Amino acid sequence: MEKNNKVMDVEDIHTYYGESYVIQGLSLCVQECEAVSILGRNGVGKTTTLRSIMGLTPPRSGKIRIGGEDTTHWPAHRKAKLGVAYVPAERHIFPGLTVEENLKLAACPGNGSNAWSIERVYDQFPVLSNRIKQDGATLSGGEQQILAIGRALVSNPKIIILDEPSQGLAPLIVELVTEIVVNFCVKSGITLLVVEQNHRMALKVANRHYLMGTKGRISRIATTQELVDDPQIIQNHLAV
Ligand SMILES: Nc1ncnc2c1ncn2[C@@H]1O[C@H](COP(=O)(O)OP(=O)(O)OP(=O)(O)O)[C@@H](O)[C@H]1O
Ligand SMILES: [Mg+2]
């Protein structure tokens, strides 16, 4: 029996900002419950890839299938309704809104015992429960990242897309965010696509990795085991 559990299937996308041809033919797929990373240097097109997948900067050609649907031309809000939560690198905490209001705006009822409620977020992330009435924009970088992940979780998504969750965070906070992603996204069966420049974090959270060169070109796909066994692979593919 052929197994085809592709939750996300990106086929040969080409994306531009005006005349600037940024993603020159990228394909990737993510299987159900898989955690996949995209590793690449500054400016190679990682964020643009995520924006293309989300419909924020749609590709000029190629196909993006999510959950079996051809979503290539769908706007972001429609993809969100399909169960895709996107956490941009800037986190986009709504300023002027409290932690609680930020969560409430994203909340969407889920099914089963694994469903996320705002109360469950407070239980699991005490750092947020101590700041319920605080303006989200006044949280520290790490707290904002945790709020952004909490906000993704309460939407009870099938897929979470994270853009550089470790960006700008102190090492200890990176550890905490890594634990949160592993324990509450990956282990609970949410499919994950994460972009990272922090290889250590990527190897901890994802089991398969796309190494991206300039213009979104994938030069290698490797499992965590392969990258751990041979660190030279990352060196060779992502060297400046
Ligand atoms: N809004 C935009 N208009 C024009 N060019 C852009 C825009 N956003 C990004 N670019 C360019 O597209 C290319 C890819 O950018 P992108 O942000 O996708 O890279 P990245 O891999 O996420 O980089 P970083 O590691 O710095 O986050 C870069 O050359 C960048 O300058
Ligand atoms: Mg980026």
mmCIF file with all atom_site columns, C-alpha atoms in Angstrom, residues 88-189:
data_model
loop_
_atom_site.group_PDB
_atom_site.id
_atom_site.type_symbol
_atom_site.label_atom_id
_atom_site.label_alt_id
_atom_site.label_comp_id
_atom_site.label_asym_id
_atom_site.label_entity_id
_atom_site.label_seq_id
_atom_site.pdbx_PDB_ins_code
_atom_site.Cartn_x
_atom_site.Cartn_y
_atom_site.Cartn_z
_atom_site.occupancy
_atom_site.B_iso_or_equiv
_atom_site.pdbx_formal_charge
_atom_site.auth_seq_id
_atom_site.auth_comp_id
_atom_site.auth_asym_id
_atom_site.auth_atom_id
_atom_site.pdbx_PDB_model_num
ATOM 1   C CA . PRO A 1 88  ? 6.451   35.186 12.126 1.00 0.00 ? 88  PRO A CA 1
ATOM 2   C CA . ALA A 1 89  ? 9.936   36.019 13.325 1.00 0.00 ? 89  ALA A CA 1
ATOM 3   C CA . GLU A 1 90  ? 8.694   39.400 14.596 1.00 0.00 ? 90  GLU A CA 1
ATOM 4   C CA . ARG A 1 91  ? 5.993   37.536 16.561 1.00 0.00 ? 91  ARG A CA 1
ATOM 5   C CA . HIS A 1 92  ? 3.371   40.199 15.787 1.00 0.00 ? 92  HIS A CA 1
ATOM 6   C CA . ILE A 1 93  ? 1.993   40.536 19.293 1.00 0.00 ? 93  ILE A CA 1
ATOM 7   C CA . PHE A 1 94  ? -0.916  42.973 19.040 1.00 0.00 ? 94  PHE A CA 1
ATOM 8   C CA . PRO A 1 95  ? 0.189   46.165 20.804 1.00 0.00 ? 95  PRO A CA 1
ATOM 9   C CA . GLY A 1 96  ? -2.301  47.765 23.169 1.00 0.00 ? 96  GLY A CA 1
ATOM 10  C CA . LEU A 1 97  ? -3.851  44.366 23.864 1.00 0.00 ? 97  LEU A CA 1
ATOM 11  C CA . THR A 1 98  ? -3.208  42.363 27.000 1.00 0.00 ? 98  THR A CA 1
ATOM 12  C CA . VAL A 1 99  ? -1.745  38.866 27.029 1.00 0.00 ? 99  VAL A CA 1
ATOM 13  C CA . GLU A 1 100 ? -5.238  37.533 27.574 1.00 0.00 ? 100 GLU A CA 1
ATOM 14  C CA . GLU A 1 101 ? -6.712  39.562 24.717 1.00 0.00 ? 101 GLU A CA 1
ATOM 15  C CA . ASN A 1 102 ? -3.950  38.386 22.396 1.00 0.00 ? 102 ASN A CA 1
ATOM 16  C CA . LEU A 1 103 ? -4.870  34.792 23.230 1.00 0.00 ? 103 LEU A CA 1
ATOM 17  C CA . LYS A 1 104 ? -8.624  35.375 23.029 1.00 0.00 ? 104 LYS A CA 1
ATOM 18  C CA . LEU A 1 105 ? -8.352  36.799 19.528 1.00 0.00 ? 105 LEU A CA 1
ATOM 19  C CA . ALA A 1 106 ? -6.703  33.621 18.282 1.00 0.00 ? 106 ALA A CA 1
ATOM 20  C CA . ALA A 1 107 ? -8.668  31.039 20.271 1.00 0.00 ? 107 ALA A CA 1
ATOM 21  C CA . CYS A 1 108 ? -10.587 28.482 18.319 1.00 0.00 ? 108 CYS A CA 1
ATOM 22  C CA . PRO A 1 109 ? -12.212 25.442 19.944 1.00 0.00 ? 109 PRO A CA 1
ATOM 23  C CA . GLY A 1 110 ? -10.376 22.151 19.464 1.00 0.00 ? 110 GLY A CA 1
ATOM 24  C CA . ASN A 1 111 ? -11.403 18.521 19.714 1.00 0.00 ? 111 ASN A CA 1
ATOM 25  C CA . GLY A 1 112 ? -10.320 15.831 22.114 1.00 0.00 ? 112 GLY A CA 1
ATOM 26  C CA . SER A 1 113 ? -8.238  15.745 25.226 1.00 0.00 ? 113 SER A CA 1
ATOM 27  C CA . ASN A 1 114 ? -5.285  17.345 23.488 1.00 0.00 ? 114 ASN A CA 1
ATOM 28  C CA . ALA A 1 115 ? -7.203  20.532 22.676 1.00 0.00 ? 115 ALA A CA 1
ATOM 29  C CA . TRP A 1 116 ? -5.719  23.841 23.786 1.00 0.00 ? 116 TRP A CA 1
ATOM 30  C CA . SER A 1 117 ? -7.704  26.337 25.813 1.00 0.00 ? 117 SER A CA 1
ATOM 31  C CA . ILE A 1 118 ? -6.462  29.643 27.198 1.00 0.00 ? 118 ILE A CA 1
ATOM 32  C CA . GLU A 1 119 ? -6.505  28.050 30.670 1.00 0.00 ? 119 GLU A CA 1
ATOM 33  C CA . ARG A 1 120 ? -4.249  25.262 29.444 1.00 0.00 ? 120 ARG A CA 1
ATOM 34  C CA . VAL A 1 121 ? -1.819  27.855 28.103 1.00 0.00 ? 121 VAL A CA 1
ATOM 35  C CA . TYR A 1 122 ? -1.716  29.523 31.538 1.00 0.00 ? 122 TYR A CA 1
ATOM 36  C CA . ASP A 1 123 ? -1.227  26.130 33.221 1.00 0.00 ? 123 ASP A CA 1
ATOM 37  C CA . GLN A 1 124 ? 1.663   25.160 30.982 1.00 0.00 ? 124 GLN A CA 1
ATOM 38  C CA . PHE A 1 125 ? 3.295   28.572 30.595 1.00 0.00 ? 125 PHE A CA 1
ATOM 39  C CA . PRO A 1 126 ? 3.327   30.228 34.035 1.00 0.00 ? 126 PRO A CA 1
ATOM 40  C CA . VAL A 1 127 ? 5.313   33.099 32.585 1.00 0.00 ? 127 VAL A CA 1
ATOM 41  C CA . LEU A 1 128 ? 2.106   34.136 30.810 1.00 0.00 ? 128 LEU A CA 1
ATOM 42  C CA . SER A 1 129 ? -0.305  33.442 33.665 1.00 0.00 ? 129 SER A CA 1
ATOM 43  C CA . ASN A 1 130 ? 1.608   35.988 35.755 1.00 0.00 ? 130 ASN A CA 1
ATOM 44  C CA . ARG A 1 131 ? 1.067   38.626 33.104 1.00 0.00 ? 131 ARG A CA 1
ATOM 45  C CA . ILE A 1 132 ? -2.511  38.133 31.985 1.00 0.00 ? 132 ILE A CA 1
ATOM 46  C CA . LYS A 1 133 ? -3.417  41.830 32.152 1.00 0.00 ? 133 LYS A CA 1
ATOM 47  C CA . GLN A 1 134 ? -0.078  43.139 30.887 1.00 0.00 ? 134 GLN A CA 1
ATOM 48  C CA . ASP A 1 135 ? 0.122   44.781 27.458 1.00 0.00 ? 135 ASP A CA 1
ATOM 49  C CA . GLY A 1 136 ? 1.564   42.047 25.225 1.00 0.00 ? 136 GLY A CA 1
ATOM 50  C CA . ALA A 1 137 ? 3.879   44.523 23.538 1.00 0.00 ? 137 ALA A CA 1
ATOM 51  C CA . THR A 1 138 ? 5.613   45.218 26.867 1.00 0.00 ? 138 THR A CA 1
ATOM 52  C CA . LEU A 1 139 ? 6.664   41.592 27.379 1.00 0.00 ? 139 LEU A CA 1
ATOM 53  C CA . SER A 1 140 ? 10.312  40.625 26.968 1.00 0.00 ? 140 SER A CA 1
ATOM 54  C CA . GLY A 1 141 ? 11.389  39.018 23.711 1.00 0.00 ? 141 GLY A CA 1
ATOM 55  C CA . GLY A 1 142 ? 11.257  35.539 25.202 1.00 0.00 ? 142 GLY A CA 1
ATOM 56  C CA . GLU A 1 143 ? 7.850   36.135 26.777 1.00 0.00 ? 143 GLU A CA 1
ATOM 57  C CA . GLN A 1 144 ? 6.543   37.458 23.468 1.00 0.00 ? 144 GLN A CA 1
ATOM 58  C CA . GLN A 1 145 ? 7.792   34.341 21.701 1.00 0.00 ? 145 GLN A CA 1
ATOM 59  C CA . ILE A 1 146 ? 6.042   32.142 24.253 1.00 0.00 ? 146 ILE A CA 1
ATOM 60  C CA . LEU A 1 147 ? 2.876   34.224 23.871 1.00 0.00 ? 147 LEU A CA 1
ATOM 61  C CA . ALA A 1 148 ? 3.122   33.898 20.096 1.00 0.00 ? 148 ALA A CA 1
ATOM 62  C CA . ILE A 1 149 ? 3.429   30.115 20.401 1.00 0.00 ? 149 ILE A CA 1
ATOM 63  C CA . GLY A 1 150 ? 0.600   30.029 22.945 1.00 0.00 ? 150 GLY A CA 1
ATOM 64  C CA . ARG A 1 151 ? -1.506  32.057 20.544 1.00 0.00 ? 151 ARG A CA 1
ATOM 65  C CA . ALA A 1 152 ? -0.781  29.531 17.802 1.00 0.00 ? 152 ALA A CA 1
ATOM 66  C CA . LEU A 1 153 ? -1.673  26.618 20.096 1.00 0.00 ? 153 LEU A CA 1
ATOM 67  C CA . VAL A 1 154 ? -5.063  28.041 21.182 1.00 0.00 ? 154 VAL A CA 1
ATOM 68  C CA . SER A 1 155 ? -6.082  28.173 17.548 1.00 0.00 ? 155 SER A CA 1
ATOM 69  C CA . ASN A 1 156 ? -5.818  24.360 17.738 1.00 0.00 ? 156 ASN A CA 1
ATOM 70  C CA . PRO A 1 157 ? -3.999  24.070 14.428 1.00 0.00 ? 157 PRO A CA 1
ATOM 71  C CA . LYS A 1 158 ? -2.977  20.983 12.490 1.00 0.00 ? 158 LYS A CA 1
ATOM 72  C CA . ILE A 1 159 ? 0.222   22.646 11.348 1.00 0.00 ? 159 ILE A CA 1
ATOM 73  C CA . ILE A 1 160 ? 2.425   25.226 13.054 1.00 0.00 ? 160 ILE A CA 1
ATOM 74  C CA . ILE A 1 161 ? 4.891   27.240 11.006 1.00 0.00 ? 161 ILE A CA 1
ATOM 75  C CA . LEU A 1 162 ? 7.601   28.996 13.031 1.00 0.00 ? 162 LEU A CA 1
ATOM 76  C CA . ASP A 1 163 ? 10.007  31.545 11.594 1.00 0.00 ? 163 ASP A CA 1
ATOM 77  C CA . GLU A 1 164 ? 13.230  31.675 13.634 1.00 0.00 ? 164 GLU A CA 1
ATOM 78  C CA . PRO A 1 165 ? 11.714  31.165 17.086 1.00 0.00 ? 165 PRO A CA 1
ATOM 79  C CA . SER A 1 166 ? 15.154  31.571 18.687 1.00 0.00 ? 166 SER A CA 1
ATOM 80  C CA . GLN A 1 167 ? 15.881  34.924 17.050 1.00 0.00 ? 167 GLN A CA 1
ATOM 81  C CA . GLY A 1 168 ? 17.148  37.540 19.461 1.00 0.00 ? 168 GLY A CA 1
ATOM 82  C CA . LEU A 1 169 ? 16.705  35.369 22.557 1.00 0.00 ? 169 LEU A CA 1
ATOM 83  C CA . ALA A 1 170 ? 19.277  34.666 25.263 1.00 0.00 ? 170 ALA A CA 1
ATOM 84  C CA . PRO A 1 171 ? 20.556  31.067 25.340 1.00 0.00 ? 171 PRO A CA 1
ATOM 85  C CA . LEU A 1 172 ? 18.510  30.066 28.404 1.00 0.00 ? 172 LEU A CA 1
ATOM 86  C CA . ILE A 1 173 ? 15.330  31.376 26.830 1.00 0.00 ? 173 ILE A CA 1
ATOM 87  C CA . VAL A 1 174 ? 16.169  29.528 23.620 1.00 0.00 ? 174 VAL A CA 1
ATOM 88  C CA . GLU A 1 175 ? 16.310  26.345 25.734 1.00 0.00 ? 175 GLU A CA 1
ATOM 89  C CA . LEU A 1 176 ? 12.895  27.111 27.194 1.00 0.00 ? 176 LEU A CA 1
ATOM 90  C CA . VAL A 1 177 ? 11.331  27.863 23.812 1.00 0.00 ? 177 VAL A CA 1
ATOM 91  C CA . THR A 1 178 ? 12.925  24.692 22.417 1.00 0.00 ? 178 THR A CA 1
ATOM 92  C CA . GLU A 1 179 ? 11.352  22.638 25.204 1.00 0.00 ? 179 GLU A CA 1
ATOM 93  C CA . ILE A 1 180 ? 7.990   24.238 24.580 1.00 0.00 ? 180 ILE A CA 1
ATOM 94  C CA . VAL A 1 181 ? 8.145   23.502 20.866 1.00 0.00 ? 181 VAL A CA 1
ATOM 95  C CA . VAL A 1 182 ? 9.277   19.908 21.416 1.00 0.00 ? 182 VAL A CA 1
ATOM 96  C CA . ASN A 1 183 ? 6.855   19.087 24.224 1.00 0.00 ? 183 ASN A CA 1
ATOM 97  C CA . PHE A 1 184 ? 3.741   20.869 23.059 1.00 0.00 ? 184 PHE A CA 1
ATOM 98  C CA . CYS A 1 185 ? 4.020   21.035 19.291 1.00 0.00 ? 185 CYS A CA 1
ATOM 99  C CA . VAL A 1 186 ? 6.061   18.046 18.153 1.00 0.00 ? 186 VAL A CA 1
ATOM 100 C CA . LYS A 1 187 ? 5.183   15.455 20.797 1.00 0.00 ? 187 LYS A CA 1
ATOM 101 C CA . SER A 1 188 ? 1.497   16.302 20.733 1.00 0.00 ? 188 SER A CA 1
ATOM 102 C CA . GLY A 1 189 ? 1.265   15.459 17.071 1.00 0.00 ? 189 GLY A CA 1
#
